[in-house]
C-alpha cells in the first residue's frame, strides 16, 4: 500500500517502520479521521506475534501531524495497559517511554513505539499465563524459561475453550549463511507451535498438545517444512524432553537440504552438453533451468523444475513453443503428458 496520501511526517515514519523492522509488519487498512481533509491519518497494523498476527490501530491526527499517535489494541486485550504502572497507593503512574519522548522529526519513532509495545505485550501474555490455575502449564513454562525467543499467548472466547499457544524457536544455526548468494531479507527460522488446553482439574494422563512446525515463508524454496514428520509425543512427556530429539532431526535435514543444492547444480551442468548453455537458471537454489532446443524445424523451450528432494523426487519438464506447451511429469515408472495448444 502506498503512503502518499498521508502527511509527509507521518508517511516517513510508516515507511521507516515497514522497511527497517526485522518483523514482517503489514498495513491492513488505511483511512482518514476527517473525510474533508483529503489526507489519511490512521491505519491498522498486523504485527507478527506467536506465529500469528495481532492487529492494532494507529491513530494520528492529520491536522496535528507532529503529535504522537494513539494506539488502540484489540477487544480481547482490554486489560493491557502498557504505559500505566500502579503506585503504592493504587494510583496510576506513567513511566518514561517512547511516547513521552516522542520526536516527530525522527522517522524511527513509530518503529521504536511498536517494538516497545510488542515487548510489553509479550510480558503481559506471560503474566496472564502465569496466573492460570493449571499445574501442567506452570511446569511447562518453568522448563522453557531458559530458551531465548520463546513467545506465548493465551486465547479465550465465549464459544471456544481457553488454550495457551507457545511459539518455540528451533535450531541455533544461521540458515541464511549456509546458502551462498541468497538474498533473504529476514533471518530464516523454524518454530514449533505447541497448543495446550487450559485444564482446571487434575488429570492422571494429560492429553498430548497440538503440534505444528512453522517456518518463515522464504525457507520453502530450500526446505519445505510441511514435508517433515514430527516425532510422536509420548505419555507424560514435556516440551523439555521433546525438543532435543526434534532439533537433532531437523538439523540433519537442513544440512541435507543445503547439500542437495550442489547435487541440483551438478545436474544442471550435466545438461549443458545436451541442450547447450541455459537461457535462464536459478543460481542460488538451482531449482529451475530453461534451455532452447530444436527437433527438425520445431524449436521450443525446455523448462526443468527440480524439487528440493531431487534426485529422490523426480523433476518436472515443460516443453514450450509459440503454439504448444507440453508438461511431462514423471511419477514412479509412469510418464504423464499434458498437451496445451494455443
Short mmCIF file of C-alpha atoms in Angstrom, two decimals:
data_model
loop_
_atom_site.label_atom_id
_atom_site.label_comp_id
_atom_site.label_asym_id
_atom_site.label_seq_id
_atom_site.Cartn_x
_atom_site.Cartn_y
_atom_site.Cartn_z
CA UNK A 1 0.00 0.00 0.00
CA UNK A 2 1.26 3.49 -0.85
CA UNK A 3 1.60 6.12 1.86
CA UNK A 4 1.41 9.13 -0.47
CA UNK A 5 -1.97 10.20 0.96
CA UNK A 6 -0.51 10.65 4.46
CA UNK A 7 1.10 13.88 5.65
CA UNK A 8 4.85 13.68 4.85
CA UNK A 9 5.91 13.45 8.52
CA UNK A 10 3.57 10.51 9.14
CA UNK A 11 4.42 8.84 5.82
CA UNK A 12 8.13 8.94 6.67
CA UNK A 13 7.52 7.10 9.93
CA UNK A 14 5.33 4.45 8.29
CA UNK A 15 7.85 3.82 5.53
CA UNK A 16 10.69 3.57 8.03
CA UNK A 17 8.73 1.05 10.08
CA UNK A 18 7.94 -1.18 7.10
CA UNK A 19 11.46 -1.07 5.64
CA UNK A 20 13.57 -1.33 8.80
CA UNK A 21 11.64 -3.59 11.16
CA UNK A 22 13.10 -7.11 11.50
CA UNK A 23 9.48 -8.27 11.78
CA UNK A 24 7.22 -8.73 8.76
CA UNK A 25 4.81 -5.99 9.81
CA UNK A 26 1.97 -5.26 7.40
CA UNK A 27 -0.59 -2.50 6.96
CA UNK A 28 -4.09 -3.93 6.83
CA UNK A 29 -6.25 -0.83 6.36
CA UNK A 30 -5.80 2.93 5.97
CA UNK A 31 -8.43 5.61 6.44
CA UNK A 32 -8.98 9.28 7.24
CA UNK A 33 -10.25 10.64 10.53
CA UNK A 34 -11.78 13.59 8.72
CA UNK A 35 -13.22 12.95 5.28
CA UNK A 36 -12.93 16.63 4.34
CA UNK A 37 -9.17 16.92 4.94
CA UNK A 38 -8.16 14.87 1.92
CA UNK A 39 -5.41 13.20 3.98
CA UNK A 40 -5.16 9.79 5.57
CA UNK A 41 -4.02 9.73 9.18
CA UNK A 42 -4.83 6.30 10.65
CA UNK A 43 -4.22 2.68 9.80
CA UNK A 44 -4.27 -0.88 11.13
CA UNK A 45 -1.04 -2.78 11.69
CA UNK A 46 -0.70 -6.54 11.53
CA UNK A 47 2.20 -7.41 13.84
CA UNK A 48 3.67 -10.93 13.97
CA UNK A 49 3.30 -12.49 17.38
CA UNK A 50 3.40 -16.12 18.48
CA UNK A 51 3.17 -17.39 14.87
CA UNK A 52 0.06 -15.31 14.23
CA UNK A 53 -0.76 -11.61 13.92
CA UNK A 54 -2.08 -9.13 16.43
CA UNK A 55 -4.00 -6.19 14.99
CA UNK A 56 -3.52 -2.71 16.41
CA UNK A 57 -4.94 0.56 15.12
CA UNK A 58 -2.56 3.52 14.99
CA UNK A 59 -4.34 6.89 15.15
CA UNK A 60 -2.55 10.06 14.07
CA UNK A 61 -4.13 13.48 13.52
CA UNK A 62 -3.63 14.95 10.06
CA UNK A 63 -4.34 18.42 11.47
CA UNK A 64 -1.52 17.96 14.02
CA UNK A 65 0.92 15.57 12.32
CA UNK A 66 3.71 16.42 14.78
CA UNK A 67 1.75 14.96 17.70
CA UNK A 68 2.36 11.42 18.91
CA UNK A 69 -0.15 8.79 17.74
CA UNK A 70 -2.65 6.85 19.80
CA UNK A 71 -2.65 3.06 19.63
CA UNK A 72 -5.85 1.03 20.02
CA UNK A 73 -5.42 -2.63 20.94
CA UNK A 74 -7.78 -5.49 20.19
CA UNK A 75 -11.03 -6.02 22.14
CA UNK A 76 -9.61 -9.17 23.79
CA UNK A 77 -6.81 -7.11 25.37
CA UNK A 78 -8.86 -4.64 27.37
CA UNK A 79 -6.63 -5.27 30.40
CA UNK A 80 -3.43 -4.47 28.52
CA UNK A 81 -2.25 -1.08 29.80
CA UNK A 82 1.40 -0.94 28.72
CA UNK A 83 2.40 2.52 29.92
CA UNK A 84 0.49 2.52 33.19
CA UNK A 85 2.14 1.42 36.41
CA UNK A 86 0.20 1.09 39.65
CA UNK A 87 1.77 3.04 42.50
CA UNK A 88 1.91 2.09 46.17
CA UNK A 89 -1.38 3.86 46.85
CA UNK A 90 -3.18 2.28 43.91
CA UNK A 91 -2.80 5.31 41.63
CA UNK A 92 -1.57 5.01 38.04
CA UNK A 93 1.80 6.41 37.07
CA UNK A 94 3.18 6.94 33.57
CA UNK A 95 6.81 5.85 33.31
CA UNK A 96 9.18 7.24 30.73
CA UNK A 97 8.55 5.63 27.34
CA UNK A 98 8.74 6.22 23.61
CA UNK A 99 5.51 8.24 23.65
CA UNK A 100 6.65 10.57 26.39
CA UNK A 101 9.89 11.16 24.42
CA UNK A 102 8.13 11.49 21.06
CA UNK A 103 10.09 13.36 18.39
CA UNK A 104 8.12 13.76 15.18
CA UNK A 105 11.30 14.60 13.24
CA UNK A 106 12.75 11.18 14.00
CA UNK A 107 11.46 8.76 11.32
CA UNK A 108 12.25 5.78 13.57
CA UNK A 109 9.78 6.91 16.24
CA UNK A 110 6.91 4.68 15.13
CA UNK A 111 9.19 1.64 14.82
CA UNK A 112 10.52 2.21 18.34
CA UNK A 113 6.98 2.59 19.69
CA UNK A 114 5.63 -0.56 18.01
CA UNK A 115 8.55 -2.70 19.14
CA UNK A 116 8.36 -1.36 22.69
CA UNK A 117 4.63 -2.11 22.84
CA UNK A 118 5.17 -5.59 21.42
CA UNK A 119 7.78 -6.35 24.09
CA UNK A 120 5.38 -5.18 26.77
CA UNK A 121 2.59 -7.24 25.21
CA UNK A 122 4.83 -10.29 25.40
CA UNK A 123 5.35 -9.67 29.13
CA UNK A 124 1.61 -9.14 29.55
CA UNK A 125 0.80 -12.50 27.95
CA UNK A 126 3.45 -14.27 30.03
CA UNK A 127 1.93 -12.75 33.17
CA UNK A 128 -1.57 -13.88 32.17
CA UNK A 129 -0.40 -17.44 31.59
CA UNK A 130 1.49 -17.46 34.88
CA UNK A 131 -1.76 -16.67 36.70
CA UNK A 132 -3.63 -19.62 35.18
CA UNK A 133 -4.55 -22.33 37.70
CA UNK A 134 -3.02 -25.19 35.72
CA UNK A 135 -0.08 -27.11 37.18
CA UNK A 136 0.89 -28.61 33.86
CA UNK A 137 1.18 -25.22 32.18
CA UNK A 138 3.14 -23.80 35.10
CA UNK A 139 5.59 -26.68 34.79
CA UNK A 140 5.94 -26.30 31.01
CA UNK A 141 6.61 -22.57 31.36
CA UNK A 142 9.20 -23.16 34.08
CA UNK A 143 11.14 -25.59 31.87
CA UNK A 144 11.15 -23.14 28.93
CA UNK A 145 12.37 -20.00 30.71
CA UNK A 146 15.98 -20.59 29.68
CA UNK A 147 15.10 -20.64 25.97
CA UNK A 148 15.59 -17.35 24.14
CA UNK A 149 12.92 -16.05 21.82
CA UNK A 150 10.02 -18.17 23.06
CA UNK A 151 6.62 -16.47 22.82
CA UNK A 152 3.34 -17.45 24.40
CA UNK A 153 -0.25 -16.36 24.01
CA UNK A 154 -3.44 -17.19 25.87
CA UNK A 155 -6.60 -17.24 23.80
CA UNK A 156 -10.10 -17.42 25.16
CA UNK A 157 -13.59 -16.72 23.99
CA UNK A 158 -17.23 -17.33 24.72
CA UNK A 159 -17.51 -20.04 22.07
CA UNK A 160 -14.17 -21.82 22.49
CA UNK A 161 -12.20 -23.21 25.44
CA UNK A 162 -9.16 -21.48 26.82
CA UNK A 163 -5.83 -22.59 25.44
CA UNK A 164 -2.23 -21.47 25.59
CA UNK A 165 -0.05 -21.28 22.49
CA UNK A 166 3.72 -21.47 22.56
CA UNK A 167 5.98 -20.43 19.68
CA UNK A 168 9.30 -22.15 20.30
CA UNK A 169 12.24 -21.18 18.05
CA UNK A 170 14.27 -24.19 16.99
CA UNK A 171 17.87 -24.71 15.87
CA UNK A 172 20.68 -22.44 16.99
CA UNK A 173 22.04 -22.11 13.46
CA UNK A 174 22.19 -19.31 10.88
CA UNK A 175 20.44 -20.80 7.86
CA UNK A 176 20.94 -17.63 5.81
CA UNK A 177 24.74 -18.02 5.91
CA UNK A 178 24.52 -21.66 4.90
CA UNK A 179 23.15 -20.79 1.44
CA UNK A 180 25.72 -18.94 -0.64
CA UNK A 181 24.36 -15.99 -2.58
CA UNK A 182 20.84 -15.98 -1.07
CA UNK A 183 19.20 -12.58 -0.71
CA UNK A 184 16.75 -13.32 2.08
CA UNK A 185 15.91 -10.08 3.84
CA UNK A 186 14.77 -11.68 7.09
CA UNK A 187 16.52 -14.32 9.14
CA UNK A 188 15.12 -17.74 8.24
CA UNK A 189 13.75 -19.58 11.24
CA UNK A 190 11.81 -22.70 12.17
CA UNK A 191 9.36 -22.77 15.07
CA UNK A 192 7.39 -25.41 16.85
CA UNK A 193 3.86 -24.30 17.67
CA UNK A 194 2.59 -26.06 20.80
CA UNK A 195 -1.02 -25.59 21.92
CA UNK A 196 -2.10 -26.77 25.37
CA UNK A 197 -5.71 -26.74 26.56
CA UNK A 198 -6.18 -24.97 29.88
CA UNK A 199 -7.32 -27.51 32.45
CA UNK A 200 -8.78 -26.64 35.83
CA UNK A 201 -8.89 -30.19 37.20
CA UNK A 202 -6.25 -32.81 37.80
CA UNK A 203 -5.91 -35.39 35.03
CA UNK A 204 -3.87 -38.55 35.61
CA UNK A 205 -2.67 -38.68 31.96
CA UNK A 206 -2.80 -35.24 30.32
CA UNK A 207 -3.62 -35.23 26.64
CA UNK A 208 -0.88 -34.51 24.11
CA UNK A 209 -0.69 -30.91 22.93
CA UNK A 210 -1.35 -29.96 19.32
CA UNK A 211 1.97 -29.66 17.49
CA UNK A 212 2.84 -27.96 14.24
CA UNK A 213 6.09 -26.91 12.58
CA UNK A 214 6.10 -23.41 11.12
CA UNK A 215 8.86 -21.68 9.17
CA UNK A 216 9.41 -18.30 7.59
CA UNK A 217 7.79 -18.36 4.12
CA UNK A 218 11.01 -17.89 2.15
CA UNK A 219 12.52 -21.09 3.57
CA UNK A 220 10.16 -23.20 1.47
CA UNK A 221 12.39 -22.91 -1.59
CA UNK A 222 15.14 -24.71 0.33
CA UNK A 223 13.33 -26.82 2.90
CA UNK A 224 9.53 -27.31 2.75
CA UNK A 225 8.59 -27.64 6.39
CA UNK A 226 5.35 -29.47 5.56
CA UNK A 227 7.41 -32.48 4.44
CA UNK A 228 8.82 -33.00 7.95
CA UNK A 229 7.22 -35.73 10.01
CA UNK A 230 7.07 -34.82 13.68
CA UNK A 231 8.18 -37.43 16.25
CA UNK A 232 5.37 -38.74 18.47
CA UNK A 233 4.55 -37.10 21.78
CA UNK A 234 4.72 -39.86 24.40
CA UNK A 235 2.52 -40.06 27.50
CA UNK A 236 3.87 -37.95 30.33
CA UNK A 237 6.28 -36.08 28.08
CA UNK A 238 7.04 -32.38 28.43
CA UNK A 239 8.50 -29.91 25.94
CA UNK A 240 11.94 -30.02 27.55
CA UNK A 241 12.07 -33.75 26.71
CA UNK A 242 10.50 -33.44 23.27
CA UNK A 243 12.58 -30.62 21.76
CA UNK A 244 16.15 -32.08 21.73
CA UNK A 245 15.21 -35.07 19.56
CA UNK A 246 13.21 -32.84 17.21
CA UNK A 247 16.04 -30.34 16.86
CA UNK A 248 18.59 -33.07 16.17
CA UNK A 249 16.38 -34.44 13.39
CA UNK A 250 15.75 -31.01 11.88
CA UNK A 251 19.41 -30.06 11.94
CA UNK A 252 20.33 -33.17 9.95
CA UNK A 253 17.54 -32.50 7.43
CA UNK A 254 18.60 -28.87 6.98
CA UNK A 255 22.20 -29.94 6.34
CA UNK A 256 20.96 -32.47 3.76
CA UNK A 257 18.79 -29.82 2.07
CA UNK A 258 21.78 -27.49 1.74
CA UNK A 259 23.98 -30.27 0.32
CA UNK A 260 21.31 -31.07 -2.28
CA UNK A 261 21.81 -27.63 -3.82
CA UNK A 262 25.15 -28.85 -5.20
CA UNK A 263 23.50 -32.05 -6.45
CA UNK A 264 20.99 -29.99 -8.44
CA UNK A 265 23.75 -27.68 -9.66
CA UNK A 266 25.80 -30.60 -10.99
CA UNK A 267 22.69 -31.99 -12.72
CA UNK A 268 22.06 -28.65 -14.47
CA UNK A 269 25.70 -28.51 -15.55
CA UNK A 270 25.40 -32.04 -16.93
CA UNK A 271 22.52 -30.93 -19.17
CA UNK A 272 24.65 -28.30 -20.91
CA UNK A 273 26.38 -30.74 -23.34
CA UNK A 274 22.93 -31.92 -24.45
CA UNK A 275 20.98 -28.64 -24.66
CA UNK A 276 23.74 -26.03 -24.69
CA UNK A 277 24.13 -23.06 -22.38
CA UNK A 278 20.97 -22.40 -20.30
CA UNK A 279 18.89 -19.37 -21.21
CA UNK A 280 17.87 -18.96 -17.56
CA UNK A 281 18.85 -20.75 -14.37
CA UNK A 282 18.32 -20.36 -10.64
CA UNK A 283 21.90 -19.66 -9.49
CA UNK A 284 21.21 -19.88 -5.73
CA UNK A 285 18.93 -22.86 -5.09
CA UNK A 286 19.21 -24.49 -8.55
CA UNK A 287 15.50 -25.31 -8.58
CA UNK A 288 14.77 -24.40 -12.21
CA UNK A 289 16.55 -24.05 -15.55
CA UNK A 290 15.47 -23.23 -19.11
CA UNK A 291 17.16 -24.38 -22.34
CA UNK A 292 16.48 -23.69 -26.03
CA UNK A 293 16.13 -26.92 -28.00
CA UNK A 294 15.21 -27.96 -31.54
CA UNK A 295 13.89 -31.08 -33.29
CA UNK A 296 13.86 -30.68 -37.05
CA UNK A 297 12.03 -27.44 -37.78
CA UNK A 298 10.42 -27.43 -34.34
CA UNK A 299 12.15 -25.05 -31.92
CA UNK A 300 11.00 -24.97 -28.34
CA UNK A 301 11.97 -24.15 -24.77
CA UNK A 302 12.71 -26.85 -22.22
CA UNK A 303 11.88 -25.80 -18.65
CA UNK A 304 13.14 -28.12 -15.94
CA UNK A 305 11.85 -27.77 -12.37
CA UNK A 306 13.79 -29.61 -9.69
CA UNK A 307 12.18 -30.41 -6.32
CA UNK A 308 14.09 -29.89 -3.09
CA UNK A 309 14.45 -33.66 -2.66
CA UNK A 310 15.89 -34.27 -6.13
CA UNK A 311 17.06 -36.90 -7.11
CA UNK A 312 14.78 -38.83 -4.71
CA UNK A 313 11.88 -36.91 -6.22
CA UNK A 314 11.53 -36.69 -9.99
CA UNK A 315 11.86 -33.38 -11.84
CA UNK A 316 9.08 -31.79 -13.87
CA UNK A 317 9.75 -30.91 -17.51
CA UNK A 318 7.78 -28.42 -19.54
CA UNK A 319 8.27 -28.10 -23.30
CA UNK A 320 7.05 -24.78 -24.68
CA UNK A 321 6.75 -23.24 -28.13
CA UNK A 322 4.64 -20.41 -29.51
CA UNK A 323 1.82 -22.87 -30.24
CA UNK A 324 2.20 -25.86 -27.94
CA UNK A 325 3.01 -26.36 -24.27
CA UNK A 326 3.67 -29.87 -23.00
CA UNK A 327 4.02 -30.82 -19.34
CA UNK A 328 5.96 -34.01 -18.74
CA UNK A 329 5.53 -35.28 -15.18
CA UNK A 330 7.46 -38.33 -14.09
CA UNK A 331 5.88 -40.38 -11.29
CA UNK A 332 7.40 -43.75 -10.42
CA UNK A 333 7.63 -45.67 -13.70
CA UNK A 334 4.76 -43.79 -15.36
CA UNK A 335 5.02 -40.80 -17.68
CA UNK A 336 2.25 -38.26 -17.59
CA UNK A 337 1.99 -35.84 -20.54
CA UNK A 338 -0.29 -32.81 -20.71
CA UNK A 339 -0.68 -31.01 -24.05
CA UNK A 340 -1.89 -27.42 -24.35
CA UNK A 341 -2.50 -25.91 -27.78
CA UNK A 342 -2.83 -22.14 -28.04
#
